[in-house]
mmCIF file of C-alpha atoms in Angstrom:
data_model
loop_
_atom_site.group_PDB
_atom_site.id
_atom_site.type_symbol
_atom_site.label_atom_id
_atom_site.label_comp_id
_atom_site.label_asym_id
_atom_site.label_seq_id
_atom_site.Cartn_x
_atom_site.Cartn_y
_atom_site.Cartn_z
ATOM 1 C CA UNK A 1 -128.010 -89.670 25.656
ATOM 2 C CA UNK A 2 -125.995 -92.760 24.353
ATOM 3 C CA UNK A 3 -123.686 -92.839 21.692
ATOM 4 C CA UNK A 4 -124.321 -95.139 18.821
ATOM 5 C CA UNK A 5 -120.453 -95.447 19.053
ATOM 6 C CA UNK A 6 -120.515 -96.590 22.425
ATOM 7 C CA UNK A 7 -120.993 -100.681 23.275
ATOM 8 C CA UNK A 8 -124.223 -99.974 24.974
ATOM 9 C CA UNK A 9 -124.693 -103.637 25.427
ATOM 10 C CA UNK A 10 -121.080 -103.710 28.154
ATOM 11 C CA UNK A 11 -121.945 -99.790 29.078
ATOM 12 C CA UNK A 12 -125.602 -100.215 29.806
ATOM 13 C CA UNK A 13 -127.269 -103.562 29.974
ATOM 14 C CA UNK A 14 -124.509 -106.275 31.365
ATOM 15 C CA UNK A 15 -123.789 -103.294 34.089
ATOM 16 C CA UNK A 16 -126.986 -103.080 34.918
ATOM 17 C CA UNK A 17 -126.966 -99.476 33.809
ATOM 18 C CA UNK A 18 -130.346 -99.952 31.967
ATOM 19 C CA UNK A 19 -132.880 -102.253 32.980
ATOM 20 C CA UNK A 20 -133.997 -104.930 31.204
ATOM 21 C CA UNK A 21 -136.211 -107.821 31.056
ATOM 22 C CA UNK A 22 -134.631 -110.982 30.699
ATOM 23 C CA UNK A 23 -135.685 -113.865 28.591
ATOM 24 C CA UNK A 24 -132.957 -116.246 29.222
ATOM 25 C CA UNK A 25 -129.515 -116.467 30.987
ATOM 26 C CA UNK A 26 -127.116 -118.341 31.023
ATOM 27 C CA UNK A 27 -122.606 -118.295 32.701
ATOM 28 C CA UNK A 28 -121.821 -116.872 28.816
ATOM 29 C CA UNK A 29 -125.237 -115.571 27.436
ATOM 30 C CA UNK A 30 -128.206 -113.355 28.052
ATOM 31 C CA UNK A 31 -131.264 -112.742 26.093
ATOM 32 C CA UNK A 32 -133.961 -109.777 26.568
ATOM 33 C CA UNK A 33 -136.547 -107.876 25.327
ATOM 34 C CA UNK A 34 -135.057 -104.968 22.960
ATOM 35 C CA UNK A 35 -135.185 -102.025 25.245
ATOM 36 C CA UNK A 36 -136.618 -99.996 21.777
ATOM 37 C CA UNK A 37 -138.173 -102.776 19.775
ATOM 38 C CA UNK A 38 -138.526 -102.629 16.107
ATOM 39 C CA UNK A 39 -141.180 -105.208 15.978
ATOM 40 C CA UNK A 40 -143.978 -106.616 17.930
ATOM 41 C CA UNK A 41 -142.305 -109.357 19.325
ATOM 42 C CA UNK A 42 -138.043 -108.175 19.405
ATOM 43 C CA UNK A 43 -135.543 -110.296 21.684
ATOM 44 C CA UNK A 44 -131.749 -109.824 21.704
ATOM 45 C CA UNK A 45 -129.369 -112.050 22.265
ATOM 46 C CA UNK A 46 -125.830 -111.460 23.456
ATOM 47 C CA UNK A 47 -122.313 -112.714 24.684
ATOM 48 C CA UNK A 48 -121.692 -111.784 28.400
ATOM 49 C CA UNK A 49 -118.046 -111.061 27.061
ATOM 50 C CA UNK A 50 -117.619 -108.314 24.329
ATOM 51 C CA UNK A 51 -116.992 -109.808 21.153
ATOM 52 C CA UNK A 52 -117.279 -107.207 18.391
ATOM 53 C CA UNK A 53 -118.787 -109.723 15.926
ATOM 54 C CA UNK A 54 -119.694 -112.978 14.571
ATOM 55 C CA UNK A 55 -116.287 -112.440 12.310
ATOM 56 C CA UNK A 56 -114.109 -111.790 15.069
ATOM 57 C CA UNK A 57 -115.012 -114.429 17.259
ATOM 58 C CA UNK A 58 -111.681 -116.324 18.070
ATOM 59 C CA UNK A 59 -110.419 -119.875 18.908
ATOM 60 C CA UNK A 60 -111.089 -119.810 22.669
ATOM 61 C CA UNK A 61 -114.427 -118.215 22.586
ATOM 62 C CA UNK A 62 -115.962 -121.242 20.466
ATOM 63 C CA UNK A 63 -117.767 -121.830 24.108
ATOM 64 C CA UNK A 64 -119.327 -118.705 24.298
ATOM 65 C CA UNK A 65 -120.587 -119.570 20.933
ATOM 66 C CA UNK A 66 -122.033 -122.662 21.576
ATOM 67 C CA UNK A 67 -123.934 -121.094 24.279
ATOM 68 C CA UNK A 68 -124.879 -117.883 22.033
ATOM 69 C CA UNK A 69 -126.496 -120.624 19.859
ATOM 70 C CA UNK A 70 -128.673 -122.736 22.342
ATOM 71 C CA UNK A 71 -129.558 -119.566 23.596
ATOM 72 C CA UNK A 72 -131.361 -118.550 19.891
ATOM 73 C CA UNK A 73 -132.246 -121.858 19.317
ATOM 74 C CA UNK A 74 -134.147 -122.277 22.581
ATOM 75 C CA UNK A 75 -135.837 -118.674 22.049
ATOM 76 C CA UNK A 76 -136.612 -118.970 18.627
ATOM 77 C CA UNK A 77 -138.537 -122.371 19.430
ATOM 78 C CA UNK A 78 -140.608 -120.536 21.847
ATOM 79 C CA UNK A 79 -141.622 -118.056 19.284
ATOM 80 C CA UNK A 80 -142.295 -120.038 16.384
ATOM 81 C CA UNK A 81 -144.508 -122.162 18.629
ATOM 82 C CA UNK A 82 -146.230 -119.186 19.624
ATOM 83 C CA UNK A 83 -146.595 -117.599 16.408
ATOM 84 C CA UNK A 84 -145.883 -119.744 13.571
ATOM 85 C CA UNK A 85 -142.791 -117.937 12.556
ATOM 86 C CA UNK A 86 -139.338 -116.084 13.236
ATOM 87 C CA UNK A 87 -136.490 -114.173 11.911
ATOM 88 C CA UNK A 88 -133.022 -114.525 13.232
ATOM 89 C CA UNK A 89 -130.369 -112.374 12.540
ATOM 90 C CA UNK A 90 -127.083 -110.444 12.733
ATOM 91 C CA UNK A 91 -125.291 -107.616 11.606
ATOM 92 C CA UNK A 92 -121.468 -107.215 10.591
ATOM 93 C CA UNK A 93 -119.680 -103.608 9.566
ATOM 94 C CA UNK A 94 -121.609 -100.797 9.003
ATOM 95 C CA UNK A 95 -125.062 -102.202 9.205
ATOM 96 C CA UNK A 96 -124.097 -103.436 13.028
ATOM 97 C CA UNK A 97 -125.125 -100.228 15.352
ATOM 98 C CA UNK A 98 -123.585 -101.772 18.271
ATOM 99 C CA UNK A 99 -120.420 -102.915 18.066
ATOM 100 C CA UNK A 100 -120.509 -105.713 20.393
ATOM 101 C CA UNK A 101 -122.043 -109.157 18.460
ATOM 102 C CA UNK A 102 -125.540 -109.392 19.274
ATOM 103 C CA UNK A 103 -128.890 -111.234 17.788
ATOM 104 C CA UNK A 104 -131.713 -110.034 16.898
ATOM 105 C CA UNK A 105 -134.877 -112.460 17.257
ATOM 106 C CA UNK A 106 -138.344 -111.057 16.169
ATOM 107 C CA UNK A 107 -141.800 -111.477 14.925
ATOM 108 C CA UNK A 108 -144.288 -109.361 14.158
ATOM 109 C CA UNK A 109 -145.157 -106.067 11.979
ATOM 110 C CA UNK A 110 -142.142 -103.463 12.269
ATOM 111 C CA UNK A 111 -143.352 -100.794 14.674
ATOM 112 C CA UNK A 112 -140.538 -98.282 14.362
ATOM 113 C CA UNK A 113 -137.679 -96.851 11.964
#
């Protein structure tokens, strides 16, 4: 079972650990389906390098960044052509389960706690 306290983004999904499918890749980026979606429509997007969050991000990844943000922008296009609507967000501190920077793109009813 995987630890909350764990980065399960390095541990299991960038080593291939746990399947997933992709949306979009990129050298820096990669964007998927939520492996346990909390909506209808859930797509996460993360840095290829661990960065613990959008407040730590330092001088030399601004590149990573810029990628991290074509990579939502280009995603969340798709799905507010297809359904009129999106929410894009991130979490910092205690509200961020995994501690490697990640955003969340969904639509849709929740479908889960």
């Amino acid at each position: 079972m995987w630890n909350q306290y764990e980065d399960f983004y390095c541990d299991e999904v960038l080593s291939g650990n746990t399947p997933v499918k992709k949306v979009l890749e990129t050298d820096n980026v990669l964007a998927f389906y939520h492996t346990r979606p909390f909506y209808e429509e859930h797509i996460v997007v993360i840095p290829k390098k661990h960065i613990l969050s959008i407040i730590t991000v330092q001088q030399e990844e601004k590149k990573v960044m810029e990628e991290i943000f074509g990579a939502i922008q280009e995603v969340a296009a798709k799905m507010n052509t297809k359904f009129g609507a999106c929410t894009v967000s991130t979490n910092i501190g205690e509200y961020q389960s995994n501690k490697h920077m990640h955003w969340h793109i969904h639509y849709g009813n929740r479908i889960r706690d």
